[in-house]
Short mmCIF file of N, CA and C and ligand atoms in Angstrom, two decimals:
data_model
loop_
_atom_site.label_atom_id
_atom_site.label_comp_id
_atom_site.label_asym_id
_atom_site.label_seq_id
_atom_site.Cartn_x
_atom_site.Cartn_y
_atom_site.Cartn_z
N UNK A 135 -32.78 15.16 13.70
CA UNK A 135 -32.24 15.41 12.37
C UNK A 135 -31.21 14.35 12.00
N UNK A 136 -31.07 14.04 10.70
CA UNK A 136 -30.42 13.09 10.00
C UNK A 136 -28.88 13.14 10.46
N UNK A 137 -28.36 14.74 10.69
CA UNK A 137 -26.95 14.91 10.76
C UNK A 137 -26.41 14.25 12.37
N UNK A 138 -27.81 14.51 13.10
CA UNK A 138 -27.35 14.53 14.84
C UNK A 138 -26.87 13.04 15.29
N UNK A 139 -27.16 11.91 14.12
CA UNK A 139 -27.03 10.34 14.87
C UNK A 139 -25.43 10.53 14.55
N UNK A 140 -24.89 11.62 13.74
CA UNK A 140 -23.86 10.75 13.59
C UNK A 140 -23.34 9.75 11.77
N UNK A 141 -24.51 9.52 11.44
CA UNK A 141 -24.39 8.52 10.68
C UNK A 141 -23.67 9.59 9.19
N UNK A 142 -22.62 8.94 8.50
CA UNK A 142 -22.35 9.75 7.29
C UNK A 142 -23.05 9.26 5.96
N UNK A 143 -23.95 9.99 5.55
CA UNK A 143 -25.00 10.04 4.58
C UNK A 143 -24.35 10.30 3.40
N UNK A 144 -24.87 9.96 2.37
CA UNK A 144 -24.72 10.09 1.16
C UNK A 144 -25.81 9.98 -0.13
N UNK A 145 -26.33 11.13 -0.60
CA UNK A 145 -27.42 10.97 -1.65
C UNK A 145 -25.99 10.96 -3.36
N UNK A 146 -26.58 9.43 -3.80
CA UNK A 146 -25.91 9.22 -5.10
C UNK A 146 -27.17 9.39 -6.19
N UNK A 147 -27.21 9.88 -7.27
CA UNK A 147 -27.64 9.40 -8.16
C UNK A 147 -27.36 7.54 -8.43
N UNK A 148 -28.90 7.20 -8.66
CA UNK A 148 -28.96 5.78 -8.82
C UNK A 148 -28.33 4.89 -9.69
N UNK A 149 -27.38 3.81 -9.31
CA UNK A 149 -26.55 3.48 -10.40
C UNK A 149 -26.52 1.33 -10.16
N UNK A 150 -25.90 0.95 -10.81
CA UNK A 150 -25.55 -0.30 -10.90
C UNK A 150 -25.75 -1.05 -9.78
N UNK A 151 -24.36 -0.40 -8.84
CA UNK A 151 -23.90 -0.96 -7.50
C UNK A 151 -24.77 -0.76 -6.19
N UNK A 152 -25.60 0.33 -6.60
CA UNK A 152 -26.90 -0.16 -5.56
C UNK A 152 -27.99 -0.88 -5.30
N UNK A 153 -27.66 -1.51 -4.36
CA UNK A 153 -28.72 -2.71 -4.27
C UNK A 153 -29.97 -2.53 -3.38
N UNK A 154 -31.01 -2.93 -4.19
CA UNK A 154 -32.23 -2.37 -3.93
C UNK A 154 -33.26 -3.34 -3.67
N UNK A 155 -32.64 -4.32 -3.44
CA UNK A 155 -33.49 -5.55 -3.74
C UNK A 155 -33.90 -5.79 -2.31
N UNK A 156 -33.30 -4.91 -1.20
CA UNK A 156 -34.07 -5.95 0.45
C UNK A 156 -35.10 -4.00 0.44
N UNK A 157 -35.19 -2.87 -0.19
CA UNK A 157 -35.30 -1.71 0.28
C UNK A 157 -37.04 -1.85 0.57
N UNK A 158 -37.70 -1.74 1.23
CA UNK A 158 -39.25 -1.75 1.77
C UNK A 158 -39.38 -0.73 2.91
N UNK A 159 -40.68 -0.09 2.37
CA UNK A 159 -40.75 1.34 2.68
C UNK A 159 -41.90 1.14 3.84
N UNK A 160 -43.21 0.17 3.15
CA UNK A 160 -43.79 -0.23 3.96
C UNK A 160 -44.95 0.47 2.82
N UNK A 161 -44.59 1.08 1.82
CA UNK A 161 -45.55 1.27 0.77
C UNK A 161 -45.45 0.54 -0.76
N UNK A 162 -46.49 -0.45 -0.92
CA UNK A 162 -45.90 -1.37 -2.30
C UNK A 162 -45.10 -0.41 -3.75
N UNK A 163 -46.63 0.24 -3.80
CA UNK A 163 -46.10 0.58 -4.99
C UNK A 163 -44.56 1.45 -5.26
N UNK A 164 -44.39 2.24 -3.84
CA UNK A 164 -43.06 2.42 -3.59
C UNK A 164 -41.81 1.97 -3.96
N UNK A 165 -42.49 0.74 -3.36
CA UNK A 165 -41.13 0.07 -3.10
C UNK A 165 -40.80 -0.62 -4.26
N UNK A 166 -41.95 -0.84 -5.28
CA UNK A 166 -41.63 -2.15 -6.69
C UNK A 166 -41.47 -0.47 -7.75
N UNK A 167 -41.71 0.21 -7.77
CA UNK A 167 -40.91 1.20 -8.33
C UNK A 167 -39.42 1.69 -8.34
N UNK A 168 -39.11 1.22 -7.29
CA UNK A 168 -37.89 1.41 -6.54
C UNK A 168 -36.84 0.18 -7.17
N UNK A 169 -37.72 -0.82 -7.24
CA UNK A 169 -37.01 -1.99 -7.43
C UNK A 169 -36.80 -2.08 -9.49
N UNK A 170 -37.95 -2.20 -9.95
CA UNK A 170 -38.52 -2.50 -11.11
C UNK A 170 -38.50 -1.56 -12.02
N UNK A 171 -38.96 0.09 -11.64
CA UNK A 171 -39.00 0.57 -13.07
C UNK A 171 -38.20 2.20 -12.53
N UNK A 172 -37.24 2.29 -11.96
CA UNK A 172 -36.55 3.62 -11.53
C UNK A 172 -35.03 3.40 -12.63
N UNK A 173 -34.92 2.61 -12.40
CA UNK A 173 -33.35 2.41 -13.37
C UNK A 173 -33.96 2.06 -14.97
N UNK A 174 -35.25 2.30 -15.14
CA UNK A 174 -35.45 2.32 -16.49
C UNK A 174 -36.06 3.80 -16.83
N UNK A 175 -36.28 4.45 -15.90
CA UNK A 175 -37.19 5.82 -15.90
C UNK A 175 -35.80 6.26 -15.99
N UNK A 176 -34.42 5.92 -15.21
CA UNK A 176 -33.49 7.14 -15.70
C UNK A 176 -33.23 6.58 -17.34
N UNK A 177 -33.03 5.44 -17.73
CA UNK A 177 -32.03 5.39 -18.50
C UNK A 177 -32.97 6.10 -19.88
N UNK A 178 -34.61 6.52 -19.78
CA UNK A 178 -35.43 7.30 -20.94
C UNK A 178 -35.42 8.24 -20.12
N UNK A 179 -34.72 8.43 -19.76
CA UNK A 179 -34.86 10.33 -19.49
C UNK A 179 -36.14 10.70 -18.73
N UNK A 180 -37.28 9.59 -18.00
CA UNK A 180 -38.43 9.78 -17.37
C UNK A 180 -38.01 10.71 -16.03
N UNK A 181 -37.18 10.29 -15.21
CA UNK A 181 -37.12 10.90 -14.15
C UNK A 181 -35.48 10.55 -13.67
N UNK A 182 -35.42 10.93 -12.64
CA UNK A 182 -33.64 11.46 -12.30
C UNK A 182 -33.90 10.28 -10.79
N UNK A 183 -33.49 9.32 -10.71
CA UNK A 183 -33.55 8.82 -9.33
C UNK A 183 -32.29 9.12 -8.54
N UNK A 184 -32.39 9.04 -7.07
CA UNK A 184 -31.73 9.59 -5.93
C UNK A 184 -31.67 8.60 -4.85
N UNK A 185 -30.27 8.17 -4.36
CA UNK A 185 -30.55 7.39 -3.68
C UNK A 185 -29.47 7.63 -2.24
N UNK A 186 -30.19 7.61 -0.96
CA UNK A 186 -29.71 7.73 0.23
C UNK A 186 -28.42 6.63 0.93
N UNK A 187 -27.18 6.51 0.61
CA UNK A 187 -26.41 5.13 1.09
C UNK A 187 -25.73 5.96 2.42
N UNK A 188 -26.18 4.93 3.91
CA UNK A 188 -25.59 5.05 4.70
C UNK A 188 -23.98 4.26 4.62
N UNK A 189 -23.06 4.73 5.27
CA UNK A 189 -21.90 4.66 5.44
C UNK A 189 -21.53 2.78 5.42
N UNK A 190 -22.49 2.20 5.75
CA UNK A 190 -22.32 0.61 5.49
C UNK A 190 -22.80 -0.13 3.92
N UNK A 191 -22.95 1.07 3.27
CA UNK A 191 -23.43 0.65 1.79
C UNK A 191 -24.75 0.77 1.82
N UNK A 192 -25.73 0.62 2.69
CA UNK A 192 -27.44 0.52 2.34
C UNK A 192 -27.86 1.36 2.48
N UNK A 193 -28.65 1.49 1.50
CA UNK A 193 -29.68 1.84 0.62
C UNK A 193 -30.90 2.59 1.37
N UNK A 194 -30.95 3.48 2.07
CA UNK A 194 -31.52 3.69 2.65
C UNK A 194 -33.57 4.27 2.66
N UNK A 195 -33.23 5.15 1.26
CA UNK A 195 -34.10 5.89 0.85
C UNK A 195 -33.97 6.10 -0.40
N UNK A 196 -35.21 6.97 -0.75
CA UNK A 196 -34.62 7.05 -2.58
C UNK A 196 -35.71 8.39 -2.52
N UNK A 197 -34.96 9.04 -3.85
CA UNK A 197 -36.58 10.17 -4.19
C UNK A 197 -35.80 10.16 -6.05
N UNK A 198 -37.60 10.81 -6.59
CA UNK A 198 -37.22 10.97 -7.95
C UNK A 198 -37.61 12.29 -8.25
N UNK A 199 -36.88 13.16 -9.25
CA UNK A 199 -37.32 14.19 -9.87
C UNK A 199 -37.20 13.95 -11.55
N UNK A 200 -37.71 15.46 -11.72
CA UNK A 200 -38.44 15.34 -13.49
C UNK A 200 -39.07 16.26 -13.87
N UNK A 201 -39.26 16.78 -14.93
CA UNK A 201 -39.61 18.08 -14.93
C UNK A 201 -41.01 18.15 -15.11
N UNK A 202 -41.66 18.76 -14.78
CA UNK A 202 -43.52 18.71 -15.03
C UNK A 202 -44.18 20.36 -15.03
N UNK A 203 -45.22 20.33 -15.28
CA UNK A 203 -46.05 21.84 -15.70
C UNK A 203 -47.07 21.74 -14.70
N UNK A 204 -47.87 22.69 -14.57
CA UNK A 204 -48.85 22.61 -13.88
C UNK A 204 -49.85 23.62 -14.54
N UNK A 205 -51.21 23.66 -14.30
CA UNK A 205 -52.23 24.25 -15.19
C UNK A 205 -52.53 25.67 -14.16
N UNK A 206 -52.13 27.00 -15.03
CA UNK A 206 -52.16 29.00 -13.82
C UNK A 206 -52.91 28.17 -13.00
N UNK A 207 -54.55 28.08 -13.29
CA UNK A 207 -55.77 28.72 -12.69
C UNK A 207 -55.76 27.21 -11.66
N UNK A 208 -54.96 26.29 -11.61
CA UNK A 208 -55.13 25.62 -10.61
C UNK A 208 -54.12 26.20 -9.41
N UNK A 209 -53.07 26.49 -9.33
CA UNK A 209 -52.74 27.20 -8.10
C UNK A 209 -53.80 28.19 -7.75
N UNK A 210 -53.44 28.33 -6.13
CA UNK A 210 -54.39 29.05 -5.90
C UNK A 210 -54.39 30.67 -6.10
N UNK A 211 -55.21 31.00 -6.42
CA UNK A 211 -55.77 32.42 -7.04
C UNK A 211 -54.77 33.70 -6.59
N UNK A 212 -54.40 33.70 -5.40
CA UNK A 212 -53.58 34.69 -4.61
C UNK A 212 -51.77 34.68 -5.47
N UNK A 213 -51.71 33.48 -5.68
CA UNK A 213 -50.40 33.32 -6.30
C UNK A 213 -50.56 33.11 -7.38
N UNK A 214 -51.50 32.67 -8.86
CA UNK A 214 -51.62 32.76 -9.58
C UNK A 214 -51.83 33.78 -10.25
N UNK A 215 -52.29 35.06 -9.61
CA UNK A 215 -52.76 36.48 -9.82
C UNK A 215 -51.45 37.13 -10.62
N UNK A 216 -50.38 36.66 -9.73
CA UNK A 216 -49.24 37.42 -9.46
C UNK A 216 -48.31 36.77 -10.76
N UNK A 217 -48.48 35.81 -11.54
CA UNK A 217 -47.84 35.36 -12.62
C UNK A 217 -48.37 35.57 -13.68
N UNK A 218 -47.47 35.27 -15.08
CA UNK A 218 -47.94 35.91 -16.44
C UNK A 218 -48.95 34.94 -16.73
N UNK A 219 -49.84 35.39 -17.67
CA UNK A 219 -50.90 34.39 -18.15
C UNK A 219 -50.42 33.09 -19.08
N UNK A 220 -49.30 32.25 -18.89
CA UNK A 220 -48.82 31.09 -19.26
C UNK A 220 -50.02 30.34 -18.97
N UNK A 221 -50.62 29.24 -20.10
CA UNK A 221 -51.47 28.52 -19.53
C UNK A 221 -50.79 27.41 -18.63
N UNK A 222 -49.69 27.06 -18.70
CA UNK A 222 -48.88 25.86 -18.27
C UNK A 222 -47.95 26.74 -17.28
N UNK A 223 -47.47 26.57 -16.40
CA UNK A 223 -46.37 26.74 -15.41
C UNK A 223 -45.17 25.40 -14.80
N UNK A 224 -43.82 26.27 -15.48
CA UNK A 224 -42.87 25.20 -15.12
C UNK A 224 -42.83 24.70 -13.93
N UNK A 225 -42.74 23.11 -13.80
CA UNK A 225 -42.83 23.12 -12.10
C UNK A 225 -41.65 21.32 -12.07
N UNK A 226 -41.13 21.58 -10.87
CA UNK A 226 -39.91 20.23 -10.81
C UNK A 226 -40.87 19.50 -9.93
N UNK A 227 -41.32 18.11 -10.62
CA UNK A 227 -42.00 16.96 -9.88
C UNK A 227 -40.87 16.26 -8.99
N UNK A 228 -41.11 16.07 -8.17
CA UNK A 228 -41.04 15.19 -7.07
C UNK A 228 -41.58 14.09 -6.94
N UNK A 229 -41.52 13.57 -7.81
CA UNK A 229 -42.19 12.36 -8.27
C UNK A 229 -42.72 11.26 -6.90
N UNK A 230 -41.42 10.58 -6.35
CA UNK A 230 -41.82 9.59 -5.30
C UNK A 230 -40.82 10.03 -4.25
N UNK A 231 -40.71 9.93 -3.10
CA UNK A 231 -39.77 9.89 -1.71
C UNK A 231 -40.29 8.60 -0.64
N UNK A 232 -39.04 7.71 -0.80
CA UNK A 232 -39.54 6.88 0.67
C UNK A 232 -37.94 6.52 1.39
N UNK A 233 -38.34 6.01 2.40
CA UNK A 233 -37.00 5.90 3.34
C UNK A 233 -37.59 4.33 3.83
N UNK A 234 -36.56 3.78 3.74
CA UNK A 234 -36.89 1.94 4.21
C UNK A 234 -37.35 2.12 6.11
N UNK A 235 -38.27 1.53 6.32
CA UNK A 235 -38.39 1.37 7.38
C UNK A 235 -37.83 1.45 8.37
N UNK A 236 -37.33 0.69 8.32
CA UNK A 236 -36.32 0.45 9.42
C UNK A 236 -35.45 1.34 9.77
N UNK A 237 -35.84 2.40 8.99
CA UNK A 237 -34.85 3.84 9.19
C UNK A 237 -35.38 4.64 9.34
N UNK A 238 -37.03 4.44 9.25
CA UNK A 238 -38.06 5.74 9.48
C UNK A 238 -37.96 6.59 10.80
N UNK A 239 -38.22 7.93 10.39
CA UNK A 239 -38.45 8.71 12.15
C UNK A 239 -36.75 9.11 12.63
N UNK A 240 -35.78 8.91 11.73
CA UNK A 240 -34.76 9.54 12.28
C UNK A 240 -34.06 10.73 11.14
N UNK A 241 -35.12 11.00 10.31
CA UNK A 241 -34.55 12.34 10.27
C UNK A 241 -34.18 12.27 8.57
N UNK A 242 -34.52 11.27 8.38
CA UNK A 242 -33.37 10.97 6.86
C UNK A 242 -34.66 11.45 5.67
N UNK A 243 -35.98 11.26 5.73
CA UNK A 243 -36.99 12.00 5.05
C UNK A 243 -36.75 13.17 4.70
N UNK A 244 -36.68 13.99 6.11
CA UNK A 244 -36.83 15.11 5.88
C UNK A 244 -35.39 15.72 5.26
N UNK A 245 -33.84 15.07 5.44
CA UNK A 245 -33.01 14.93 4.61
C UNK A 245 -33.40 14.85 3.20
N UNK A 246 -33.37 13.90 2.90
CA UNK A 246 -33.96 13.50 1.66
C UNK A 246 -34.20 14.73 1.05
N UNK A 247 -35.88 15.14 1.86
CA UNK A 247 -36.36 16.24 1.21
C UNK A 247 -35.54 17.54 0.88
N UNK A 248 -34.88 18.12 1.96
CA UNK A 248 -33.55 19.15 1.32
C UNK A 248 -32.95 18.87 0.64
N UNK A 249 -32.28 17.39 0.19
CA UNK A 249 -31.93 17.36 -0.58
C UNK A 249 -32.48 17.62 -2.25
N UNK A 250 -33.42 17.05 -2.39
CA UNK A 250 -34.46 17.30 -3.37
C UNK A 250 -34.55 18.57 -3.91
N UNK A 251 -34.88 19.31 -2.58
CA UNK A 251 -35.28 20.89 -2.86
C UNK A 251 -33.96 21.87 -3.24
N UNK A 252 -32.78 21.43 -2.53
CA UNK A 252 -31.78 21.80 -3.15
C UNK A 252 -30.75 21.65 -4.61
N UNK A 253 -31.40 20.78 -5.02
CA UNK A 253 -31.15 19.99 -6.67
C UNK A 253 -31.94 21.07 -7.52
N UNK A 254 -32.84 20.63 -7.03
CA UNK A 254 -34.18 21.43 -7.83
C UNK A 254 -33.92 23.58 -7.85
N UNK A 255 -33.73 24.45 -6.60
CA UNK A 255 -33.14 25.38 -6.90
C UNK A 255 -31.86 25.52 -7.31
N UNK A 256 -31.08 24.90 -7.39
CA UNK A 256 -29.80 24.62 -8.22
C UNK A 256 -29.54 24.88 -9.58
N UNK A 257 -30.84 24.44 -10.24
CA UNK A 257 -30.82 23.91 -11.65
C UNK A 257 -31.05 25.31 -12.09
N UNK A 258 -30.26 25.41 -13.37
CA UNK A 258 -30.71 26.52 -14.32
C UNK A 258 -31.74 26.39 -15.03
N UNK A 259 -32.75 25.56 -15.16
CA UNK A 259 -33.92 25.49 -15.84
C UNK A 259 -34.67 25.92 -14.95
N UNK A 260 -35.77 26.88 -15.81
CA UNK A 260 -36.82 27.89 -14.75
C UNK A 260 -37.88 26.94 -14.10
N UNK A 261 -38.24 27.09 -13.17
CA UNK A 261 -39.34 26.03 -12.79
C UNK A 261 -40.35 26.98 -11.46
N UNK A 262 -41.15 27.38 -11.64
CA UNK A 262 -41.86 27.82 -10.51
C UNK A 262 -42.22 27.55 -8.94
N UNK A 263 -42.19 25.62 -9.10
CA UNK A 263 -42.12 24.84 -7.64
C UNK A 263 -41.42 24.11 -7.70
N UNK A 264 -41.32 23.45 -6.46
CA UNK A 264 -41.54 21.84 -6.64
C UNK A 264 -42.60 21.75 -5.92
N UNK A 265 -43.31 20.38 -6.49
CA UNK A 265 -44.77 19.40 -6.67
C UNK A 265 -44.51 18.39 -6.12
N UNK A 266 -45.32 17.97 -5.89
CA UNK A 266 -45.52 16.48 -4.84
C UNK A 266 -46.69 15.61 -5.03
N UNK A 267 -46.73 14.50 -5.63
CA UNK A 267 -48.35 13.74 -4.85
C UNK A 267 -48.56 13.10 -3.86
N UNK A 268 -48.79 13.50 -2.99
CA UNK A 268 -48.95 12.98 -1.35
C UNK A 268 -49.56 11.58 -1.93
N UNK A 269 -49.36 10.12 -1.33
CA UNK A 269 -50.01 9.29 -1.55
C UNK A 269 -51.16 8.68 -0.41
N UNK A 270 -50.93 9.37 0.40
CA UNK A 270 -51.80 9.21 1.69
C UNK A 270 -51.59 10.85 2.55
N UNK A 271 -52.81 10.42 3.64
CA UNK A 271 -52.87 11.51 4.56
C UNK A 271 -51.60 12.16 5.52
N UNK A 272 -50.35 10.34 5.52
CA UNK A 272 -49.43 10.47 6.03
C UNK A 272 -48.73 11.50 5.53
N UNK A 273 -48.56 11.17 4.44
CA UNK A 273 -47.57 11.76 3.38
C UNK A 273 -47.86 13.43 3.16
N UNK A 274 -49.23 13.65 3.17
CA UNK A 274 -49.58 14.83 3.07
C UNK A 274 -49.21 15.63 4.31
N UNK A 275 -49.39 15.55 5.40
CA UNK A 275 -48.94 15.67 6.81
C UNK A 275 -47.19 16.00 6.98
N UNK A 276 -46.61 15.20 6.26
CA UNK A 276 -44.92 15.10 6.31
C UNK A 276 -45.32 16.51 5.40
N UNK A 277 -45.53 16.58 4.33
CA UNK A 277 -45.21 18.07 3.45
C UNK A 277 -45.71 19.56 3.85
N UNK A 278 -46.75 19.03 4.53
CA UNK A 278 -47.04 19.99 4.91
C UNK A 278 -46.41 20.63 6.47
N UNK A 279 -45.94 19.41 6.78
CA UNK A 279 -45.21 20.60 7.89
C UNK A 279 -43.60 20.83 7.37
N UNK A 280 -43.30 20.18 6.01
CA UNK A 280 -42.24 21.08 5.36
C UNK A 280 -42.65 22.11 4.60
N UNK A 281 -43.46 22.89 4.97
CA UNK A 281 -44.07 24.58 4.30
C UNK A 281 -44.63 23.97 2.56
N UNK A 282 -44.84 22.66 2.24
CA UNK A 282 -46.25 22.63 1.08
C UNK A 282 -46.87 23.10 1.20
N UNK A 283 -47.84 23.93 0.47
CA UNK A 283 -49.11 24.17 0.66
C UNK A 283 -49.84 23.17 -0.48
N UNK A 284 -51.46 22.73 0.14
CA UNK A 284 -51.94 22.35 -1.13
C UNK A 284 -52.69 23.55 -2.31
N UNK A 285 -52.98 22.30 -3.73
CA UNK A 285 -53.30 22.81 -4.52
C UNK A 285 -55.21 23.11 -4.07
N UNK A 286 -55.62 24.36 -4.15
CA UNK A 286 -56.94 24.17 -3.70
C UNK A 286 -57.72 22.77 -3.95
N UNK A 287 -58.52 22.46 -5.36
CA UNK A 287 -59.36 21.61 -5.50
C UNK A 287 -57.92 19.88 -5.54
N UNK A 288 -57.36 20.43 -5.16
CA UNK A 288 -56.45 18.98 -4.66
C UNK A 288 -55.78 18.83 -3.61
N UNK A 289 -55.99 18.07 -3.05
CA UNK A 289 -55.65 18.29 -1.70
C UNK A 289 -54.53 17.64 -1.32
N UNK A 290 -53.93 16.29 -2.30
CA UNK A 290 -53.31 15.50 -2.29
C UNK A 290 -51.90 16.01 -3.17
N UNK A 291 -51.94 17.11 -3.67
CA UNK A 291 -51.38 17.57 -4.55
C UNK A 291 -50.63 18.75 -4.01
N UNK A 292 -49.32 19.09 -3.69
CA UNK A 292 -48.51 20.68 -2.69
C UNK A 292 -47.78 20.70 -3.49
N UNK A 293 -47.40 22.00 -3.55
CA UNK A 293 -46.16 22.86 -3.97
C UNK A 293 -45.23 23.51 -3.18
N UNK A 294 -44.16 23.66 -3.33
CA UNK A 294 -43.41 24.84 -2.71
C UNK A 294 -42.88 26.10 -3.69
N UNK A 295 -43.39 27.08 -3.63
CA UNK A 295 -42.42 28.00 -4.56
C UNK A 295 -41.26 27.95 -4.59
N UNK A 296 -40.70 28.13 -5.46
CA UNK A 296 -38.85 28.00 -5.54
C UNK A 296 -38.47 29.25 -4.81
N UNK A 297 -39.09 30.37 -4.86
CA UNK A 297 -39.26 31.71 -4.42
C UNK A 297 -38.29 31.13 -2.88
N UNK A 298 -39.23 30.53 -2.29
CA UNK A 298 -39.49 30.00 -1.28
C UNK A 298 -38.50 29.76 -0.53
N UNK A 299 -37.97 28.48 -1.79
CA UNK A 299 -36.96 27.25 -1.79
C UNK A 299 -35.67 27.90 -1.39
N UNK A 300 -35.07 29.25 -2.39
CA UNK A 300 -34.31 29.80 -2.39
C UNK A 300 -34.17 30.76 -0.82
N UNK A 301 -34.80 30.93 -0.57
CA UNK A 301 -34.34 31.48 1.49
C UNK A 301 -34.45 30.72 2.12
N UNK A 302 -34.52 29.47 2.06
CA UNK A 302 -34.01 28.08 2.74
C UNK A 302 -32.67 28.06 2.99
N UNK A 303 -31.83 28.07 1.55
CA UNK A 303 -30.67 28.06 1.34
C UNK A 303 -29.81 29.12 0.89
N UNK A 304 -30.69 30.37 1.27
CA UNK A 304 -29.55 31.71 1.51
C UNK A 304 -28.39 31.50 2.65
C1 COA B 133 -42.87 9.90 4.80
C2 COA B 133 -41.41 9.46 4.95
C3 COA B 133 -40.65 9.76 3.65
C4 COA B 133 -40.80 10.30 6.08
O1 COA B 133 -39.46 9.90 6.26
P1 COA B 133 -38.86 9.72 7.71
O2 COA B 133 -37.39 9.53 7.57
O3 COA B 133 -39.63 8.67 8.43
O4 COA B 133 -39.22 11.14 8.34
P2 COA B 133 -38.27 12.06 9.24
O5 COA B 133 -37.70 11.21 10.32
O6 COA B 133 -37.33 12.81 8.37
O7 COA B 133 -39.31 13.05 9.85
C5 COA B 133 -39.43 14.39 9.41
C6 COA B 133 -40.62 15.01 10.06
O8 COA B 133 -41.81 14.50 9.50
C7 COA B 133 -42.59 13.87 10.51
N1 COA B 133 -43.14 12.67 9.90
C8 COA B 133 -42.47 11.58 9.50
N2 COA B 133 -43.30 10.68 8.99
C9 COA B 133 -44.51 11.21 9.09
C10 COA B 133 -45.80 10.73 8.77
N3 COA B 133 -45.97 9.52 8.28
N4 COA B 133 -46.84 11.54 9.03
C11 COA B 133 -46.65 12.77 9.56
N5 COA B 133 -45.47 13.25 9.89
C12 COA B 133 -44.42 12.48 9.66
C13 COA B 133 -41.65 13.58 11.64
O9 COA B 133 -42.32 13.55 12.88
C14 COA B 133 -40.67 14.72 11.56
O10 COA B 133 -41.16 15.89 12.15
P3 COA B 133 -40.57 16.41 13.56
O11 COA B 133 -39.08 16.45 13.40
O12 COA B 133 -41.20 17.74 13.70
O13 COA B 133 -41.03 15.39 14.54
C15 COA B 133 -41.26 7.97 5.33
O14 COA B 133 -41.93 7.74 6.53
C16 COA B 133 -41.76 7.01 4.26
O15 COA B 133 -41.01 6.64 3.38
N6 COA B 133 -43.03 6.59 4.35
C17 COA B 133 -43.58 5.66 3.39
C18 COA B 133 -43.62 6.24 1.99
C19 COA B 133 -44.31 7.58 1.88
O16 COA B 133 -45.36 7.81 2.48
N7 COA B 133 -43.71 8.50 1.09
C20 COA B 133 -44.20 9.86 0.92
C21 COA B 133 -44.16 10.27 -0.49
S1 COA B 133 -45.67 9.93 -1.34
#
């Protein structure tokens, strides 16, 4: 876990003084999102970027949120049963999560990710999950052993109920 090295972490909202320019995830499009169009997604209101600074200033990781819907009859049937017939369901995207390499495997992902999930039940706007697009099998693998489930006919696609989210952080 992120807390056990020791290291004092810090998730900032993305601003000026972070420098992003050496950050490589080891995934392109990641990473030129990261670089190129995240400080323009906040400044239109596209998405909320997040950024991981270890105690020496760098930049460690980043994730984005944003608000998004999702279509009843695509969750799966067992949990869709159980909600009102909204054709749309509020849901908090999770847009992107990566952690620079060179920092992978110690814990700061799955940081990250609480952090995320704790923003997201926080908020007074109603939202049913948070959503994810796995961009690989890797990625799908990391969520799913943080309790995602996928969307049936998508496989690349998990949720967590906020339901959920919220006895995490009872
Ligand atoms: C996926 C990613 C965010 C994980 O971050 P990380 O800091 O390396 O992961 P952590 O050290 O927090 O690991 C958390 C858990 O996930 C597992 N995990 C990490 N990367 C994984 C991967 N690629 N596949 C499967 N499991 C993985 C770890 O083994 C750990 O589980 P454990 O404690 O039970 O062993 C990071 O590797 C990354 O940025 N990858 C490239 C970009 C990417 O794929 N982003 C995903 C969003 S689309």
């Amino acid at each position: 876990m992120a807390d056990d090295i020791g290291e004092a972490l810090r998730v900032e909202i993305l601003g000026a003084q972070h420098d992003r320019s050496a950050f490589e995830s080891g995934i392109e499009p990641l990473d030129r999102y990261f670089r190129v169009q995240a400080g323009q997604d906040a400044r239109k209101n596209m998405a909320a970027p997040f950024v991981l600074v270890l105690s020496d200033g760098t930049v460690a990781g980043y994730y984005t949120l944003s608000s998004t819907a999702v279509n009843l009859w695509d969750l799966p049937e067992k949990t869709a049963r159980k909600l009102p017939r909204y054709p749309l369901v509020p849901a908090t995207l999770l847009g992107r999560l990566a952690v620079d390499r060179r920092h992978q495997g110690k814990g700061y992902g799955r940081f990250l990710l609480a952090d995320a999930l704790f923003r997201a039940v926080r908020s007074e706007i109603a939202s049913f999950a948070v959503v994810v697009d796995a961009k690989d099998d890797n990625a799908r693998r990391f969520y799913e052993r943080e309790s995602f489930l996928s969307f049936p006919d998508q496989p690349m696609k998990l949720f967590r109920p906020m339901a959920d989210i919220e006895q995490l952080f009872k």
